[in-house]
mmCIF file of C-alpha atoms in Angstrom:
data_model
loop_
_atom_site.group_PDB
_atom_site.id
_atom_site.type_symbol
_atom_site.label_atom_id
_atom_site.label_comp_id
_atom_site.label_asym_id
_atom_site.label_seq_id
_atom_site.Cartn_x
_atom_site.Cartn_y
_atom_site.Cartn_z
ATOM 1 C CA MET A 1 88.083 149.467 101.204
ATOM 2 C CA THR A 2 91.690 147.914 100.218
ATOM 3 C CA ASP A 3 92.960 151.153 98.767
ATOM 4 C CA ASN A 4 92.711 153.514 101.460
ATOM 5 C CA ALA A 5 93.894 150.571 103.818
ATOM 6 C CA GLY A 6 96.784 150.362 101.392
ATOM 7 C CA VAL A 7 97.245 154.003 101.884
ATOM 8 C CA ALA A 8 96.764 153.971 105.254
ATOM 9 C CA GLY A 9 99.405 151.306 105.876
ATOM 10 C CA ALA A 10 102.228 153.462 103.629
ATOM 11 C CA ARG A 11 101.720 156.573 105.475
ATOM 12 C CA LEU A 12 101.399 154.801 108.962
ATOM 13 C CA GLU A 13 104.706 152.758 109.012
ATOM 14 C CA GLN A 14 105.729 150.845 111.970
ATOM 15 C CA THR A 15 108.590 152.354 113.914
ATOM 16 C CA HIS A 16 109.994 153.037 117.367
ATOM 17 C CA GLU A 17 108.720 156.657 117.232
ATOM 18 C CA GLY A 18 106.996 158.123 119.769
ATOM 19 C CA GLU A 19 106.697 154.004 121.281
ATOM 20 C CA PHE A 20 110.102 153.446 122.904
ATOM 21 C CA HIS A 21 112.001 156.832 123.387
ATOM 22 C CA GLY A 22 114.894 155.577 121.959
ATOM 23 C CA ASP A 23 115.182 152.419 124.435
ATOM 24 C CA HIS A 24 114.537 149.540 121.651
ATOM 25 C CA GLY A 25 117.532 147.502 121.986
ATOM 26 C CA ASP A 26 119.586 149.308 119.060
ATOM 27 C CA GLY A 27 122.472 148.034 121.033
ATOM 28 C CA SER A 28 122.551 151.507 123.547
ATOM 29 C CA VAL A 29 122.095 151.338 127.162
ATOM 30 C CA PRO A 30 118.627 151.169 128.564
ATOM 31 C CA VAL A 31 117.166 154.222 130.594
ATOM 32 C CA ALA A 32 117.714 153.658 134.055
ATOM 33 C CA ILE A 33 114.274 153.132 136.097
ATOM 34 C CA THR A 34 114.242 156.087 138.830
ATOM 35 C CA SER A 35 113.167 155.057 142.213
ATOM 36 C CA LYS A 36 110.535 157.930 141.697
ATOM 37 C CA THR A 37 109.376 155.656 138.901
ATOM 38 C CA LYS A 38 108.765 152.756 140.993
ATOM 39 C CA LEU A 39 107.623 154.897 143.675
ATOM 40 C CA PHE A 40 104.464 156.301 141.050
ATOM 41 C CA ALA A 41 104.250 152.663 139.654
ATOM 42 C CA PHE A 42 103.487 151.432 142.997
ATOM 43 C CA CYS A 43 101.172 154.057 143.914
ATOM 44 C CA ALA A 44 98.818 153.269 140.922
ATOM 45 C CA ALA A 45 99.921 149.426 141.426
ATOM 46 C CA LEU A 46 97.703 150.198 144.663
ATOM 47 C CA ASN A 47 94.934 150.678 143.196
ATOM 48 C CA SER A 48 94.048 147.657 141.907
ATOM 49 C CA CYS A 49 93.949 146.141 145.643
ATOM 50 C CA ASN A 50 90.423 147.334 145.839
ATOM 51 C CA LEU A 51 89.320 144.663 143.492
ATOM 52 C CA GLY A 52 91.516 141.659 144.996
ATOM 53 C CA TYR A 53 89.991 142.750 148.234
ATOM 54 C CA ASP A 54 86.389 143.147 147.303
ATOM 55 C CA ILE A 55 87.076 139.570 145.756
ATOM 56 C CA GLY A 56 87.887 137.736 148.885
ATOM 57 C CA VAL A 57 85.862 139.774 151.212
ATOM 58 C CA SER A 58 82.753 138.469 149.124
ATOM 59 C CA SER A 59 83.901 135.045 149.063
ATOM 60 C CA GLU A 60 84.011 135.471 153.036
ATOM 61 C CA ALA A 61 80.723 137.939 153.932
ATOM 62 C CA GLY A 62 78.722 135.351 151.381
ATOM 63 C CA MET A 63 77.302 133.021 153.873
ATOM 64 C CA LEU A 64 77.323 135.593 156.497
ATOM 65 C CA LEU A 65 75.610 137.834 154.345
ATOM 66 C CA LYS A 66 72.783 134.717 153.771
ATOM 67 C CA ASP A 67 72.537 133.783 157.177
ATOM 68 C CA SER A 68 72.005 137.719 158.352
ATOM 69 C CA MET A 69 69.424 138.751 155.462
ATOM 70 C CA MET A 70 67.619 135.619 155.064
ATOM 71 C CA LEU A 71 68.880 135.886 151.315
ATOM 72 C CA SER A 72 68.180 133.217 148.621
ATOM 73 C CA ASP A 73 70.704 131.170 146.658
ATOM 74 C CA THR A 74 69.633 133.034 143.701
ATOM 75 C CA GLN A 75 70.123 136.242 145.352
ATOM 76 C CA VAL A 76 73.925 135.367 147.535
ATOM 77 C CA GLU A 77 74.762 134.211 143.086
ATOM 78 C CA ILE A 78 73.380 137.543 142.002
ATOM 79 C CA PHE A 79 75.190 139.911 144.239
ATOM 80 C CA MET A 80 78.386 137.985 144.031
ATOM 81 C CA GLY A 81 78.437 137.539 139.919
ATOM 82 C CA SER A 82 76.961 141.288 139.914
ATOM 83 C CA LEU A 83 80.729 143.424 140.733
ATOM 84 C CA ASN A 84 81.856 141.602 137.343
ATOM 85 C CA LEU A 85 79.096 143.287 135.257
ATOM 86 C CA PHE A 86 79.106 146.381 137.054
ATOM 87 C CA ALA A 87 82.711 146.145 136.709
ATOM 88 C CA MET A 88 82.335 146.487 132.897
ATOM 89 C CA VAL A 89 80.371 149.294 133.054
ATOM 90 C CA GLY A 90 83.128 150.836 134.694
ATOM 91 C CA ALA A 91 85.830 149.694 132.577
ATOM 92 C CA LEU A 92 83.674 151.163 129.336
ATOM 93 C CA LEU A 93 83.308 154.654 130.898
ATOM 94 C CA SER A 94 87.164 154.623 132.136
ATOM 95 C CA HIS A 95 88.402 155.801 128.614
ATOM 96 C CA VAL A 96 86.158 159.075 128.881
ATOM 97 C CA ILE A 97 86.848 160.056 132.688
ATOM 98 C CA ALA A 98 90.710 159.309 132.060
ATOM 99 C CA ASP A 99 90.837 161.534 128.840
ATOM 100 C CA ARG A 100 88.580 164.165 130.335
ATOM 101 C CA SER A 101 89.746 164.190 134.113
ATOM 102 C CA GLY A 102 93.258 163.577 133.427
ATOM 103 C CA ARG A 103 94.824 159.945 135.233
ATOM 104 C CA ARG A 104 95.169 160.908 138.355
ATOM 105 C CA GLY A 105 91.358 162.238 138.396
ATOM 106 C CA ALA A 106 90.357 158.979 137.148
ATOM 107 C CA PHE A 107 92.147 157.278 140.104
ATOM 108 C CA ILE A 108 90.355 159.559 142.183
ATOM 109 C CA ILE A 109 86.862 159.191 140.903
ATOM 110 C CA ALA A 110 87.255 154.757 140.884
ATOM 111 C CA ALA A 111 88.142 155.698 144.699
ATOM 112 C CA VAL A 112 84.955 157.929 145.518
ATOM 113 C CA SER A 113 82.794 155.337 143.942
ATOM 114 C CA PHE A 114 84.161 152.403 145.877
ATOM 115 C CA ILE A 115 84.165 154.275 149.027
ATOM 116 C CA ILE A 116 80.531 155.515 148.318
ATOM 117 C CA GLY A 117 79.957 151.533 147.544
ATOM 118 C CA VAL A 118 81.349 150.138 150.698
ATOM 119 C CA ILE A 119 79.675 152.498 152.863
ATOM 120 C CA ILE A 120 76.251 151.970 151.164
ATOM 121 C CA GLN A 121 77.033 148.325 151.541
ATOM 122 C CA SER A 122 77.991 148.204 155.018
ATOM 123 C CA ALA A 123 74.703 150.095 156.613
ATOM 124 C CA ALA A 124 72.317 147.981 153.951
ATOM 125 C CA GLN A 125 69.252 146.658 155.858
ATOM 126 C CA ASN A 126 67.856 144.956 152.944
ATOM 127 C CA TYR A 127 68.905 143.486 149.818
ATOM 128 C CA GLY A 128 68.130 146.485 147.199
ATOM 129 C CA THR A 129 70.597 148.888 149.416
ATOM 130 C CA LEU A 130 73.343 146.227 149.151
ATOM 131 C CA MET A 131 72.926 146.074 145.716
ATOM 132 C CA ALA A 132 72.766 149.631 144.983
ATOM 133 C CA GLY A 133 76.153 149.791 146.919
ATOM 134 C CA ARG A 134 77.664 146.583 144.967
ATOM 135 C CA LEU A 135 76.908 148.920 141.691
ATOM 136 C CA PHE A 136 79.168 151.732 143.026
ATOM 137 C CA VAL A 137 81.907 148.986 143.988
ATOM 138 C CA GLY A 138 81.639 147.655 140.627
ATOM 139 C CA LEU A 139 82.310 150.910 138.737
ATOM 140 C CA GLY A 140 84.727 151.560 141.059
ATOM 141 C CA VAL A 141 86.878 148.936 140.422
ATOM 142 C CA GLY A 142 86.309 148.448 137.260
ATOM 143 C CA SER A 143 87.182 152.079 135.929
ATOM 144 C CA GLY A 144 90.615 151.641 138.242
ATOM 145 C CA LEU A 145 92.079 148.300 137.193
ATOM 146 C CA ALA A 146 91.249 149.811 133.774
ATOM 147 C CA ILE A 147 93.266 152.874 134.490
ATOM 148 C CA ASP A 148 96.326 151.499 136.496
ATOM 149 C CA PRO A 149 98.062 149.851 133.603
ATOM 150 C CA VAL A 150 97.703 152.592 130.954
ATOM 151 C CA TYR A 151 99.331 154.820 134.178
ATOM 152 C CA ILE A 152 101.947 152.888 134.693
ATOM 153 C CA ALA A 153 102.747 152.233 131.100
ATOM 154 C CA GLU A 154 102.859 156.076 130.422
ATOM 155 C CA ILE A 155 104.874 156.813 133.115
ATOM 156 C CA SER A 156 107.431 153.806 132.905
ATOM 157 C CA PRO A 157 110.954 153.853 130.072
ATOM 158 C CA ALA A 158 109.944 150.927 127.591
ATOM 159 C CA ALA A 159 112.343 148.858 128.700
ATOM 160 C CA HIS A 160 111.338 148.469 132.624
ATOM 161 C CA ARG A 161 107.627 148.897 130.813
ATOM 162 C CA GLY A 162 106.725 145.269 130.706
ATOM 163 C CA ARG A 163 107.930 144.562 134.456
ATOM 164 C CA LEU A 164 106.278 147.467 136.396
ATOM 165 C CA VAL A 165 102.857 146.917 134.582
ATOM 166 C CA THR A 166 102.764 143.498 136.045
ATOM 167 C CA TRP A 167 102.742 145.699 139.118
ATOM 168 C CA SER A 168 98.879 145.707 139.027
ATOM 169 C CA GLU A 169 98.298 141.867 138.643
ATOM 170 C CA ILE A 170 100.519 141.379 141.991
ATOM 171 C CA ALA A 171 98.443 144.287 143.513
ATOM 172 C CA LEU A 172 95.109 142.334 142.814
ATOM 173 C CA ASN A 173 96.354 139.135 144.323
ATOM 174 C CA VAL A 174 97.581 140.927 147.510
ATOM 175 C CA GLY A 175 93.989 142.206 147.596
ATOM 176 C CA ILE A 176 92.409 139.126 147.732
ATOM 177 C CA VAL A 177 94.671 137.595 150.289
ATOM 178 C CA LEU A 178 93.703 141.135 152.362
ATOM 179 C CA GLY A 179 89.880 140.287 151.689
ATOM 180 C CA PHE A 180 90.327 137.139 153.218
ATOM 181 C CA ALA A 181 92.630 138.078 155.998
ATOM 182 C CA SER A 182 88.883 140.366 156.749
ATOM 183 C CA GLY A 183 87.263 137.493 157.299
ATOM 184 C CA ALA A 184 89.641 136.018 160.128
ATOM 185 C CA ILE A 185 90.080 139.358 161.898
ATOM 186 C CA PHE A 186 85.996 139.516 162.163
ATOM 187 C CA TYR A 187 85.796 135.936 162.813
ATOM 188 C CA SER A 188 84.500 136.152 166.358
ATOM 189 C CA LEU A 189 82.029 138.715 166.216
ATOM 190 C CA PRO A 190 78.107 137.832 165.502
ATOM 191 C CA SER A 191 77.332 137.351 161.741
ATOM 192 C CA ASP A 192 75.245 140.219 161.480
ATOM 193 C CA THR A 193 78.384 142.419 162.401
ATOM 194 C CA ALA A 194 81.059 140.627 160.615
ATOM 195 C CA TRP A 195 80.380 141.167 157.477
ATOM 196 C CA ARG A 196 79.495 144.983 157.574
ATOM 197 C CA TYR A 197 83.108 145.771 159.336
ATOM 198 C CA MET A 198 84.248 142.912 156.216
ATOM 199 C CA PHE A 199 83.312 145.715 153.653
ATOM 200 C CA ALA A 200 83.600 148.922 155.700
ATOM 201 C CA LEU A 201 87.428 147.657 156.065
ATOM 202 C CA GLY A 202 87.573 148.076 151.984
ATOM 203 C CA ALA A 203 87.063 151.875 152.580
ATOM 204 C CA ILE A 204 90.847 152.434 153.553
ATOM 205 C CA LEU A 205 92.831 151.460 150.539
ATOM 206 C CA PRO A 206 90.753 153.878 148.155
ATOM 207 C CA THR A 207 90.946 156.533 150.832
ATOM 208 C CA ILE A 208 94.805 156.104 150.931
ATOM 209 C CA MET A 209 94.767 155.977 147.307
ATOM 210 C CA ILE A 210 93.213 159.186 147.130
ATOM 211 C CA PHE A 211 95.860 161.307 149.149
ATOM 212 C CA LEU A 212 98.365 159.685 146.846
ATOM 213 C CA ALA A 213 96.602 160.590 143.511
ATOM 214 C CA ILE A 214 96.533 164.403 145.644
ATOM 215 C CA PHE A 215 99.689 164.635 146.993
ATOM 216 C CA VAL A 216 101.998 162.384 145.683
ATOM 217 C CA MET A 217 101.577 161.003 142.012
ATOM 218 C CA PRO A 218 102.326 163.247 138.991
ATOM 219 C CA GLU A 219 99.842 163.432 136.405
ATOM 220 C CA SER A 220 100.853 161.418 133.140
ATOM 221 C CA PRO A 221 103.155 163.150 131.046
ATOM 222 C CA ARG A 222 100.853 161.720 128.283
ATOM 223 C CA TRP A 223 97.370 163.057 129.259
ATOM 224 C CA LEU A 224 99.236 166.412 129.349
ATOM 225 C CA VAL A 225 101.300 166.311 125.912
ATOM 226 C CA SER A 226 97.454 165.871 124.806
ATOM 227 C CA LYS A 227 96.079 168.724 126.236
ATOM 228 C CA GLY A 228 98.808 171.122 125.315
ATOM 229 C CA LYS A 229 100.491 171.153 128.850
ATOM 230 C CA GLU A 230 103.982 170.322 127.381
ATOM 231 C CA GLU A 231 105.955 172.414 129.840
ATOM 232 C CA GLU A 232 103.884 170.673 132.559
ATOM 233 C CA ALA A 233 105.103 167.105 130.562
ATOM 234 C CA LYS A 234 108.736 168.045 130.719
ATOM 235 C CA ASP A 235 108.614 168.646 134.675
ATOM 236 C CA VAL A 236 107.134 165.619 135.183
ATOM 237 C CA LEU A 237 109.348 163.706 132.684
ATOM 238 C CA GLN A 238 112.573 165.162 134.447
ATOM 239 C CA LYS A 239 111.387 163.170 137.525
ATOM 240 C CA LEU A 240 110.496 160.064 135.570
ATOM 241 C CA TYR A 241 113.775 159.765 133.780
ATOM 242 C CA PRO A 242 117.674 160.426 135.255
ATOM 243 C CA GLY A 243 118.875 163.275 135.139
ATOM 244 C CA GLY A 244 120.649 164.812 132.214
ATOM 245 C CA TYR A 245 118.361 162.906 129.692
ATOM 246 C CA ASN A 246 116.699 165.002 126.987
ATOM 247 C CA VAL A 247 112.872 164.921 127.566
ATOM 248 C CA ASP A 248 112.397 167.305 125.047
ATOM 249 C CA HIS A 249 113.055 164.391 122.735
ATOM 250 C CA ILE A 250 110.502 162.386 124.868
ATOM 251 C CA VAL A 251 107.988 165.200 124.043
ATOM 252 C CA TYR A 252 108.310 165.735 120.582
ATOM 253 C CA GLU A 253 108.016 161.398 120.454
ATOM 254 C CA ILE A 254 104.632 161.298 122.499
ATOM 255 C CA LYS A 255 103.110 164.464 120.135
ATOM 256 C CA GLU A 256 103.948 162.033 117.237
ATOM 257 C CA SER A 257 102.543 159.134 118.801
ATOM 258 C CA ILE A 258 99.368 160.688 119.340
ATOM 259 C CA GLU A 259 99.374 162.699 116.320
ATOM 260 C CA ARG A 260 99.845 158.960 114.327
ATOM 261 C CA GLU A 261 97.135 157.703 116.645
ATOM 262 C CA VAL A 262 94.562 160.542 115.151
ATOM 263 C CA ALA A 263 95.969 159.643 111.966
ATOM 264 C CA ALA A 264 95.055 156.048 112.204
ATOM 265 C CA GLU A 265 91.586 156.234 113.754
ATOM 266 C CA LYS A 266 91.101 159.223 110.269
ATOM 267 C CA SER A 267 92.133 156.315 108.066
ATOM 268 C CA LEU A 268 90.722 153.143 108.885
ATOM 269 C CA GLY A 269 88.034 153.795 111.783
ATOM 270 C CA TRP A 270 85.965 151.383 112.301
ATOM 271 C CA ASP A 271 85.528 149.501 108.838
ATOM 272 C CA MET A 272 89.236 147.416 109.432
ATOM 273 C CA ILE A 273 86.969 145.754 112.299
ATOM 274 C CA LEU A 274 83.683 145.821 110.811
ATOM 275 C CA PHE A 275 83.958 144.981 107.702
#
């Protein structure tokens, strides 16, 4: 085990290659961030609003649900807490979806799952149906929240990557505010109607997300390179980096990074963690 780790460490010496694209504070001027990079990062961060909205709206709708469906305290607690459990499952599945369908495909699948969930919740006539909707919502927000920072990191120059990734956290809190605001919007309606409208309103953001993923956001250049689509990756990188930047060099570094990851997995595997 020790010998294998030593050999692997020698082969996988830490460098800036494949990670920083020549933008690692070596005295050179950091790569400028383009307006399109900001736009695409904003679109990805918007996806995090879905989780925030559900957190906020569930807090508001909880008591309305209890009175409308005559639920017990335990049933309300299970409904509220189950989102985290289902979101964990969605997050665990997100890497499989993102690797097979692409980052944009993952956004679309997460949004569709969320929309299905809020529709089922809004139309629910009993507790079982309500929980079925909760399952779809949880899977959607879990997988969506996991892919947001991945996509943003993969489209961002290193000098700006950390700042842009935090946009998903900001969006999550914006979503919470919107969720609470929905309670104020439908406050005057009867309780049996209000919570349904509050949940249904949550379908707006994922619908916008589907439109953005299809018509606005490009695929992650890293995913494209991993699938052998280097020319498509170059086209995307030319949008993300300032004019005249050597995107061929970036593609080379991405390929090298992927190769290093594969080598690390084969050399170390799970033994490093488990034993």
